[in-house]
CSV table of C-alpha atoms in Angstrom, one decimal:
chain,number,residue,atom,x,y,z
A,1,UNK,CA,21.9,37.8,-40.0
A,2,UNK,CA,23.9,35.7,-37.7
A,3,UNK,CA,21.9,36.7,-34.5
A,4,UNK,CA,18.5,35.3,-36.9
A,5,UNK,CA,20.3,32.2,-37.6
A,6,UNK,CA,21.1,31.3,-33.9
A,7,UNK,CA,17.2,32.1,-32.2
A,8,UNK,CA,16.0,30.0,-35.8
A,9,UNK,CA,18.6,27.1,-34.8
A,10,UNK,CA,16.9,27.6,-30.6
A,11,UNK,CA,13.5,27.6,-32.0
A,12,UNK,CA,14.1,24.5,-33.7
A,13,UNK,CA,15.7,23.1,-30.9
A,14,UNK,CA,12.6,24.0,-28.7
A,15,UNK,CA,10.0,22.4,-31.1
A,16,UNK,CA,11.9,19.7,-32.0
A,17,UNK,CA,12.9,18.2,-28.6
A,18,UNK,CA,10.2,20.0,-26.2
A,19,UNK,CA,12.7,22.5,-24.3
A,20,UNK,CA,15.6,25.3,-24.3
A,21,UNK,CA,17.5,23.1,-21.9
A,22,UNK,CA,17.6,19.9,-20.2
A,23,UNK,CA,20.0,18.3,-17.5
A,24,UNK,CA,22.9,15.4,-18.6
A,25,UNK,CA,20.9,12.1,-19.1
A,26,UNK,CA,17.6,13.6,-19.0
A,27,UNK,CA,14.7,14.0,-21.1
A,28,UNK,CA,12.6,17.0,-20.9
A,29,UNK,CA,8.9,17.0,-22.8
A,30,UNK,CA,7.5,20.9,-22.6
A,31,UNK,CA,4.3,19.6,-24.0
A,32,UNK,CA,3.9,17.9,-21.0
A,33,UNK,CA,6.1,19.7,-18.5
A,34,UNK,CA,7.9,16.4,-17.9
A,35,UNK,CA,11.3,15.4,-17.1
A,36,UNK,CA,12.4,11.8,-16.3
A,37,UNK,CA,16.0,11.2,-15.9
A,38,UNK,CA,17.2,7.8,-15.8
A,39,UNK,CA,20.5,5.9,-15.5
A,40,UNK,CA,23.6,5.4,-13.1
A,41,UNK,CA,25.9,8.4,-14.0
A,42,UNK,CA,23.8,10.8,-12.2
A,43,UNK,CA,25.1,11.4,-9.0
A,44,UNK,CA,23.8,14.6,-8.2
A,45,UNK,CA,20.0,15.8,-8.0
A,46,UNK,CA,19.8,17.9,-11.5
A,47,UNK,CA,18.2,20.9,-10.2
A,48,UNK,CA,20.5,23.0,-12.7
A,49,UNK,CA,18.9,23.0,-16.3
A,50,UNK,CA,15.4,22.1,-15.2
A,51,UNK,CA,13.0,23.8,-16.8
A,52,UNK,CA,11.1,25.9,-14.0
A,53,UNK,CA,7.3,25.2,-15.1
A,54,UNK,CA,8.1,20.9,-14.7
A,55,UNK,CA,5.1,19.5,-13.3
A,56,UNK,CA,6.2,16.1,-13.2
A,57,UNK,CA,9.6,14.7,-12.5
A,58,UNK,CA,11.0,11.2,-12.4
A,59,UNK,CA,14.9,10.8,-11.8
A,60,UNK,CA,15.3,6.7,-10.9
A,61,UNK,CA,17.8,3.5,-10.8
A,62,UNK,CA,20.8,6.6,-10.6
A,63,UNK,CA,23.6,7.1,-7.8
A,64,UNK,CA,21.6,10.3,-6.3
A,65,UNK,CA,22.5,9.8,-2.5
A,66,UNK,CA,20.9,13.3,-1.0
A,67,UNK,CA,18.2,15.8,-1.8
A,68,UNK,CA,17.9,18.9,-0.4
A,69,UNK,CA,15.0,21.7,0.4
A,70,UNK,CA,17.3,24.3,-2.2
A,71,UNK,CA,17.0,21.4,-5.1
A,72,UNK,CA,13.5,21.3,-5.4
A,73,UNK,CA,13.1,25.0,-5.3
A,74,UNK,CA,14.1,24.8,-8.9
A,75,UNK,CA,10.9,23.5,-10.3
A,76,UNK,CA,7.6,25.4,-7.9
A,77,UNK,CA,5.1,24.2,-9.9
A,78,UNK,CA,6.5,20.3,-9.2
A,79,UNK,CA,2.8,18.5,-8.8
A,80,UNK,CA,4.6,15.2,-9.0
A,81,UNK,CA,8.2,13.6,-8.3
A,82,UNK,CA,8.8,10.2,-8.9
A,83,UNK,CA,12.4,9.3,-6.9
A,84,UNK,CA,12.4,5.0,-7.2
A,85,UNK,CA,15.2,3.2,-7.1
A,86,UNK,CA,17.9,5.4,-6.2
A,87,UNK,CA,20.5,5.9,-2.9
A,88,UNK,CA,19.1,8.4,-0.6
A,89,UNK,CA,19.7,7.7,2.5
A,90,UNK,CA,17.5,10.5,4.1
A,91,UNK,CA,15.3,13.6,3.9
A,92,UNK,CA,15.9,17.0,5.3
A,93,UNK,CA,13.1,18.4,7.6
A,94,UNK,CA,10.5,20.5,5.4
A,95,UNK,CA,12.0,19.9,2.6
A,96,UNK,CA,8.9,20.0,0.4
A,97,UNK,CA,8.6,24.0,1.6
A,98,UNK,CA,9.3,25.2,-2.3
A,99,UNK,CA,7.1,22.8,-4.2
A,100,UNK,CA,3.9,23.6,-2.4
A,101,UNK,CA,1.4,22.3,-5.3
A,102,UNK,CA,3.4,18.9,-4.9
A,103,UNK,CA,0.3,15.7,-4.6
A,104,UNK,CA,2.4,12.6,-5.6
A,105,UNK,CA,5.6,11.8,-3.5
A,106,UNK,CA,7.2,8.1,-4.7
A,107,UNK,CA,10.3,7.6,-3.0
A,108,UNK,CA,10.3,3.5,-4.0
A,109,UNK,CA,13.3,1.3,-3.2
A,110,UNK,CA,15.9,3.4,-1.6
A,111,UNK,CA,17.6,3.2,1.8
A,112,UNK,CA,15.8,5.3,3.7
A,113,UNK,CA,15.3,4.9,7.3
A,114,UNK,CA,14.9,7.4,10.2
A,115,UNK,CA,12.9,10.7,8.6
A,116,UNK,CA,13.0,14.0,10.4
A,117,UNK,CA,9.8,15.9,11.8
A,118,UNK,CA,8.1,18.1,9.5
A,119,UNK,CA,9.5,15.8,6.2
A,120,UNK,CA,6.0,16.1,5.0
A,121,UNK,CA,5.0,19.0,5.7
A,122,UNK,CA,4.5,21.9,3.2
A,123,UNK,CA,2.6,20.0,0.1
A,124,UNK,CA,-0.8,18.8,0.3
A,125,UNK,CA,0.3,15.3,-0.4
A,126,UNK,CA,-2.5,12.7,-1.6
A,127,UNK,CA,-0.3,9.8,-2.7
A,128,UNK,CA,2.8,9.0,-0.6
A,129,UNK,CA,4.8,5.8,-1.7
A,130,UNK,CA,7.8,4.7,1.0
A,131,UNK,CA,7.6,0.7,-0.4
A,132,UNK,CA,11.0,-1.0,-0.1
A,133,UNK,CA,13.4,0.8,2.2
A,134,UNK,CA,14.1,0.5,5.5
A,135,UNK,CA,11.8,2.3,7.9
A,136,UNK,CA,11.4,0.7,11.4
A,137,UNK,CA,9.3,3.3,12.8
A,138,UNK,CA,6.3,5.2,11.4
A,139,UNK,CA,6.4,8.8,13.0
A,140,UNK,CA,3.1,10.8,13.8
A,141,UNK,CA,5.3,14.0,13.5
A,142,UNK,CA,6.4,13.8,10.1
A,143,UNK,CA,2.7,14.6,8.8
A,144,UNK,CA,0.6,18.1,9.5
A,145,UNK,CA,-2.3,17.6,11.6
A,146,UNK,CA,-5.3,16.5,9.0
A,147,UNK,CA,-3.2,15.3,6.3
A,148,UNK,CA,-4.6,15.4,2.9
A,149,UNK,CA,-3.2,11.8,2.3
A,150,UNK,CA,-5.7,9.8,0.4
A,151,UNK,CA,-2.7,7.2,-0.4
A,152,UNK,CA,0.4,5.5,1.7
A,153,UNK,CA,2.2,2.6,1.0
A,154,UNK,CA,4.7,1.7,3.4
A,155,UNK,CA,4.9,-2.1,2.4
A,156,UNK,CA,8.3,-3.9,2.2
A,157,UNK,CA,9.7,-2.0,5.1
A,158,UNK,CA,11.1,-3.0,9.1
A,159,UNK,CA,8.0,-2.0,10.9
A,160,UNK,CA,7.3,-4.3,14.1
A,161,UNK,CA,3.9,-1.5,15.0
A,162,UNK,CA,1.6,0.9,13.8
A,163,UNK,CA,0.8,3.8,16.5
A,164,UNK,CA,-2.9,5.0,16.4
A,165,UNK,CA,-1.4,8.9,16.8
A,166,UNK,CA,0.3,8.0,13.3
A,167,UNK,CA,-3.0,7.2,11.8
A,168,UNK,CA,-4.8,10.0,13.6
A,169,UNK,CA,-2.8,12.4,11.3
A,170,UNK,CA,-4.5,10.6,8.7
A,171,UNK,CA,-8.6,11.1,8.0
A,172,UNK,CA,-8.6,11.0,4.3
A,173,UNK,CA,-6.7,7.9,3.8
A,174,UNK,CA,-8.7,5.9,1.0
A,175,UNK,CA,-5.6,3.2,0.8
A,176,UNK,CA,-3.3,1.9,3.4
A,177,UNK,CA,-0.6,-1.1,2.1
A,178,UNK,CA,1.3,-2.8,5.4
A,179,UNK,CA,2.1,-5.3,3.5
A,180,UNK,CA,5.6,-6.9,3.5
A,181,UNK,CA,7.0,-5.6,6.7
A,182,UNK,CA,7.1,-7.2,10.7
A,183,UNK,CA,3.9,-6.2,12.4
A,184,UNK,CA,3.1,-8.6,15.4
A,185,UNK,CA,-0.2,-6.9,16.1
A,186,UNK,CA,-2.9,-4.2,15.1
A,187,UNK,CA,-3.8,-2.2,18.7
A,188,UNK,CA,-7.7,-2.4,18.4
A,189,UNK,CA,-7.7,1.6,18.5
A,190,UNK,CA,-5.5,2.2,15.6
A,191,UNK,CA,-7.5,2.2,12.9
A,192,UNK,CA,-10.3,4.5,14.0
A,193,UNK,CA,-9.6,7.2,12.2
A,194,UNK,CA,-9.7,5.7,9.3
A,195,UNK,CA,-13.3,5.8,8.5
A,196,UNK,CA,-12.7,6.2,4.7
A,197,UNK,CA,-10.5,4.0,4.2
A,198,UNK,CA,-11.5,1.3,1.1
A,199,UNK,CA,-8.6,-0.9,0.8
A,200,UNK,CA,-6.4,-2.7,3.7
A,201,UNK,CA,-3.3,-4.8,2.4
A,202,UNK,CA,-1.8,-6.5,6.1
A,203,UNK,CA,-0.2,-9.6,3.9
A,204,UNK,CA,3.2,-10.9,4.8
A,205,UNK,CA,3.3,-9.8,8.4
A,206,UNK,CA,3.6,-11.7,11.4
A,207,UNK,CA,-0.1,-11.4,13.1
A,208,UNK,CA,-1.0,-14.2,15.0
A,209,UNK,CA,-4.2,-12.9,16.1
A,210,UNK,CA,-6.8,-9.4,15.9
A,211,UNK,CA,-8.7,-7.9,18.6
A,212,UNK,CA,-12.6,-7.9,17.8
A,213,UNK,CA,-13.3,-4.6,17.4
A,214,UNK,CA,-10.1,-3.9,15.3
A,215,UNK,CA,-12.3,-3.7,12.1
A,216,UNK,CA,-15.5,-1.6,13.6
A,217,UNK,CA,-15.1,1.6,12.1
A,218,UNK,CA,-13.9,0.8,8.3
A,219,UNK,CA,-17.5,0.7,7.2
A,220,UNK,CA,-16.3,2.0,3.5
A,221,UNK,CA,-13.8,-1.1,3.2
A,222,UNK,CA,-14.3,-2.5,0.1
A,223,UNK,CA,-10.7,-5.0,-0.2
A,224,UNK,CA,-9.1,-6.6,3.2
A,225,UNK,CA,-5.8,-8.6,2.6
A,226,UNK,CA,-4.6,-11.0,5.5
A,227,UNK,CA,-2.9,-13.4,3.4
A,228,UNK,CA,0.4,-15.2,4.7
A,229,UNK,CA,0.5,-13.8,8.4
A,230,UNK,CA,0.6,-16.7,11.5
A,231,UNK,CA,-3.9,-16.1,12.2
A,232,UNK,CA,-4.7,-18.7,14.1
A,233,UNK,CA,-7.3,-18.0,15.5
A,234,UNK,CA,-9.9,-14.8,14.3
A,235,UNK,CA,-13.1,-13.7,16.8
A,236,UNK,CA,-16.1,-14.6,15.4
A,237,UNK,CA,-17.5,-11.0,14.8
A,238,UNK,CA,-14.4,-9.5,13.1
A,239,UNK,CA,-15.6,-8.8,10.0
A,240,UNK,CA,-19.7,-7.7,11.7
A,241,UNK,CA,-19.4,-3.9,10.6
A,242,UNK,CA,-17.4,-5.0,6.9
A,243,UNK,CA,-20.9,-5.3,4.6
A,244,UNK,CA,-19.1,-2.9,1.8
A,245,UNK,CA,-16.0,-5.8,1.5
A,246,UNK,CA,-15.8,-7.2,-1.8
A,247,UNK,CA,-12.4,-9.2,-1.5
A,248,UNK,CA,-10.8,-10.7,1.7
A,249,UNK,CA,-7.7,-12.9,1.1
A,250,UNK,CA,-6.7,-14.7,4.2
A,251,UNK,CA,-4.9,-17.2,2.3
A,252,UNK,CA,-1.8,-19.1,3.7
A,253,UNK,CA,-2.8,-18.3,7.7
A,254,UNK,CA,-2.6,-20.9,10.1
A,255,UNK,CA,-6.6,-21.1,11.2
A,256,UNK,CA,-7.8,-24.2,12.0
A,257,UNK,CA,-11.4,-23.5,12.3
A,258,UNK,CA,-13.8,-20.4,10.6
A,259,UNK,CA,-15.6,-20.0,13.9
A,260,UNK,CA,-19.2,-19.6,13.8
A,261,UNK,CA,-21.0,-16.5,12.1
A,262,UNK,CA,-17.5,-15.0,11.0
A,263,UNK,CA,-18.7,-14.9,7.1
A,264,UNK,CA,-22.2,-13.8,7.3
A,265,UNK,CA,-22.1,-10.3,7.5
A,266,UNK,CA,-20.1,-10.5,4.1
A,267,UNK,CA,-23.0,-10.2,1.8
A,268,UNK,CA,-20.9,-7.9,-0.4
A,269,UNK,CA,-18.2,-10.1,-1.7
A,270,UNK,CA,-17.8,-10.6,-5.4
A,271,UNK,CA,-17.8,-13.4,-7.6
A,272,UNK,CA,-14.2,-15.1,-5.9
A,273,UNK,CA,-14.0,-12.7,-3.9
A,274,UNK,CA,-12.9,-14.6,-0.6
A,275,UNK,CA,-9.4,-16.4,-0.5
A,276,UNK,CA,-9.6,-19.6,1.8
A,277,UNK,CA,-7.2,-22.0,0.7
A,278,UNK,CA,-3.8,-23.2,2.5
A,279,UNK,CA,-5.1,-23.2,5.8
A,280,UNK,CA,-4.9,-26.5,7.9
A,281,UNK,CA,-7.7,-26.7,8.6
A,282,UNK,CA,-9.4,-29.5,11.1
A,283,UNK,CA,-12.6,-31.2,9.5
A,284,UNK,CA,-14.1,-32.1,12.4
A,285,UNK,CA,-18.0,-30.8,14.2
A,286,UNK,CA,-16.9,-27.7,13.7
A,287,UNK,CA,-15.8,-27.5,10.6
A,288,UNK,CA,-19.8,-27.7,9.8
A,289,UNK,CA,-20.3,-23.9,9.8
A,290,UNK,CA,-17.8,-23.4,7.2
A,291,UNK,CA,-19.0,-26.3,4.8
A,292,UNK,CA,-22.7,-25.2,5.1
A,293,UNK,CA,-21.7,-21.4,4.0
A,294,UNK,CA,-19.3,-23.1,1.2
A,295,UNK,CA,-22.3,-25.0,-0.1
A,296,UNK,CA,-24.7,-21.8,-0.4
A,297,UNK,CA,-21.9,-19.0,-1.6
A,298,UNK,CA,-20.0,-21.3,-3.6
A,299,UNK,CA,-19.2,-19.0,-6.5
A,300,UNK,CA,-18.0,-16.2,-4.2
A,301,UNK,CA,-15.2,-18.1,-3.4
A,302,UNK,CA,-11.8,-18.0,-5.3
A,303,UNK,CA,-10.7,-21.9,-6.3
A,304,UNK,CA,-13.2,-23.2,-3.5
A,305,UNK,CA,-12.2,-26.6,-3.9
A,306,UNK,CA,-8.6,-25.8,-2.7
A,307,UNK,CA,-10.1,-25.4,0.9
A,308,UNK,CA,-9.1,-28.3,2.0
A,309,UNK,CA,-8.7,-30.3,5.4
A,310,UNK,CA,-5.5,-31.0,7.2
A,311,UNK,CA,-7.0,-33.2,9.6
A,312,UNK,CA,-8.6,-35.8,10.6
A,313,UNK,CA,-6.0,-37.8,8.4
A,314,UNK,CA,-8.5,-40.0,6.8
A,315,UNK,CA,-9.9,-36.2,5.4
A,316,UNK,CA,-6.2,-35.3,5.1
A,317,UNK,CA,-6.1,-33.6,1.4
A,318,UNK,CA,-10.1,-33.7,0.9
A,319,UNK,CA,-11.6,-30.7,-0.7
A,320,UNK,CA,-14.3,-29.1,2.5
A,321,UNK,CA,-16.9,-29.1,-0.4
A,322,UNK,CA,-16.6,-32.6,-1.2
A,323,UNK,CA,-17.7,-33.6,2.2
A,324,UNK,CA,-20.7,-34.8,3.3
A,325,UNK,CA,-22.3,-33.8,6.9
A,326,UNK,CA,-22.1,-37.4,8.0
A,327,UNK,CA,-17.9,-36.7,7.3
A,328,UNK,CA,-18.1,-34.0,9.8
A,329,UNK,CA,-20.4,-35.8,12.4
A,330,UNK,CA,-19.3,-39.4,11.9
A,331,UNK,CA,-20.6,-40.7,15.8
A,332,UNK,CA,-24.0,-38.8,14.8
């Protein structure tokens, strides 16, 4: 009778909170082979207790300082592990050997920095997020050759370059965020590979210039963010091979002038879809090109009449679409 009593109190147990067993400030949802652990007082990874057919784990904003190949071997079937906000500091080499269906990898906001060979290695990864740690380098080697990566965010990193062999391990990307870290240039070969690439987010980086032909191959590139870098100065055909782009933001640059022919081959852009304003921009003969285009593609540009001129100082503050040619051409 007692023996009844104790599987009738685990059955209840099972159906009422999802699971048999669960880790010390976890949650565990059979239903939905899901366990999220959350809060400081872990200081271990919880591989003891977790149910072995999780699919999806998320253990963030806790003390957890190192993870090991031997901890994820607990849960094989792991598809996706969410590890924001914690304290590791790094990864072991191949450490994703025993969750092999693993496609979503977040390790947001921890303090990681030099990663071994091989760290990727193992899982056919599609989404990888590094954001916010402290990554100087980005290492070919820590990806198989012909990654399955559709995904990679490495913004809000230390990274000064971006090596074309790194990107070379990387055909399938689809989205590639930059943004947030210290890259001084783009080496005109580096993005080659990427020829399915759809979004592009370079913002709050230090680029004072790109090479022509940077751009040539992203013919599926449907979103381009250059906001808040030091552009001074852009060729004239960057964007020639971009007629998929819907947004481009290059918002808060330093250019001067919007040389020649450098928006006509965006015939894609939506409705606002081009970002303009807080540039200084010099209102002078040729400044023309740019106020003709503003006139005919007026509503694909976000807050057009914040495009404004920096000099002459008698235009000093004037929106470019308030001029008149004779502004632009005043000997003429």
């Amino acid at each position: 009778m007692k023996s009844w009593c104790v599987l009738a109190f685990l059955l209840l147990d099972f159906f009422c909170h999802g699971t048999l067993s669960c880790p010390a400030f976890c949650k565990c949802y059979a239903g939905r082979a899901e366990v999220v652990c959350n809060g400081a007082p872990l200081k271990e990874y919880p591989s003891e207790g977790l149910p072995e057919n999780t699919t999806m784990l998320t253990i963030q904003f806790t003390n957890i300082s190192t993870i090991s190949e031997q901890h994820l071997e607990a849960t094989p079937q792991l598809q996706e592990l969410h590890l924001h906000e914690n304290h590791l500091q790094t990864l072991p080499s191949n450490f994703l050997r025993g969750v092999p269906r693993l496609h979503t990898l977040d390790l947001t906001g921890n303090k990681l920095s030099d990663l071994p060979v091989d760290v990727f290695t193992h899982a056919s990864l599609r989404s990888l997020v590094l954001k916010n740690n402290l990554i100087k380098e980005a290492d070919a080697a820590w990806f198989p050759d012909n990654s399955s990566l559709t995904w990679l965010d490495l913004s809000g990193n230390h990274l000064t370059k971006i090596q074309a062999a790194f990107l070379q391990k990387l055909p399938h990307l689809e989205t590639l965020d930059l943004s947030k870290n210290r890259l001084e240039e783009i080496p005109a070969d580096s993005l080659e590979p990427l020829t399915k690439l759809e979004r592009l987010n370079l913002q709050y980086n230090n680029l004072s210039t790109l090479d022509a032909s940077v751009f040539q191959r992203l013919h599926k590139l449907h979103f381009l963010f250059l906001a808040w870098n030091k552009l001074n100065k852009v060729p004239p055909n960057l964007f020639k091979e971009l007629t998929q782009l819907r947004h481009l933001n290059l918002e808060d640059n330093r250019l001067n002038h919007i040389p020649t022919g450098l928006l006509d081959p965006l015939n894609s852009l939506e409705e606002d879809g081009l970002d303009l304003s807080v540039n200084p921009l010099v209102c002078d003969g040729k400044a023309e090109y740019l106020w003709r285009w503003l006139q005919n593609n007026k509503k694909k540009v976000f807050q057009a009449d914040a495009i404004t001129c920096k000099l002459p100082p008698s235009l000093e503050g004037r929106s470019v679409t308030s001029l008149a040619e004779s502004d632009l051409n005043p000997q003429s």
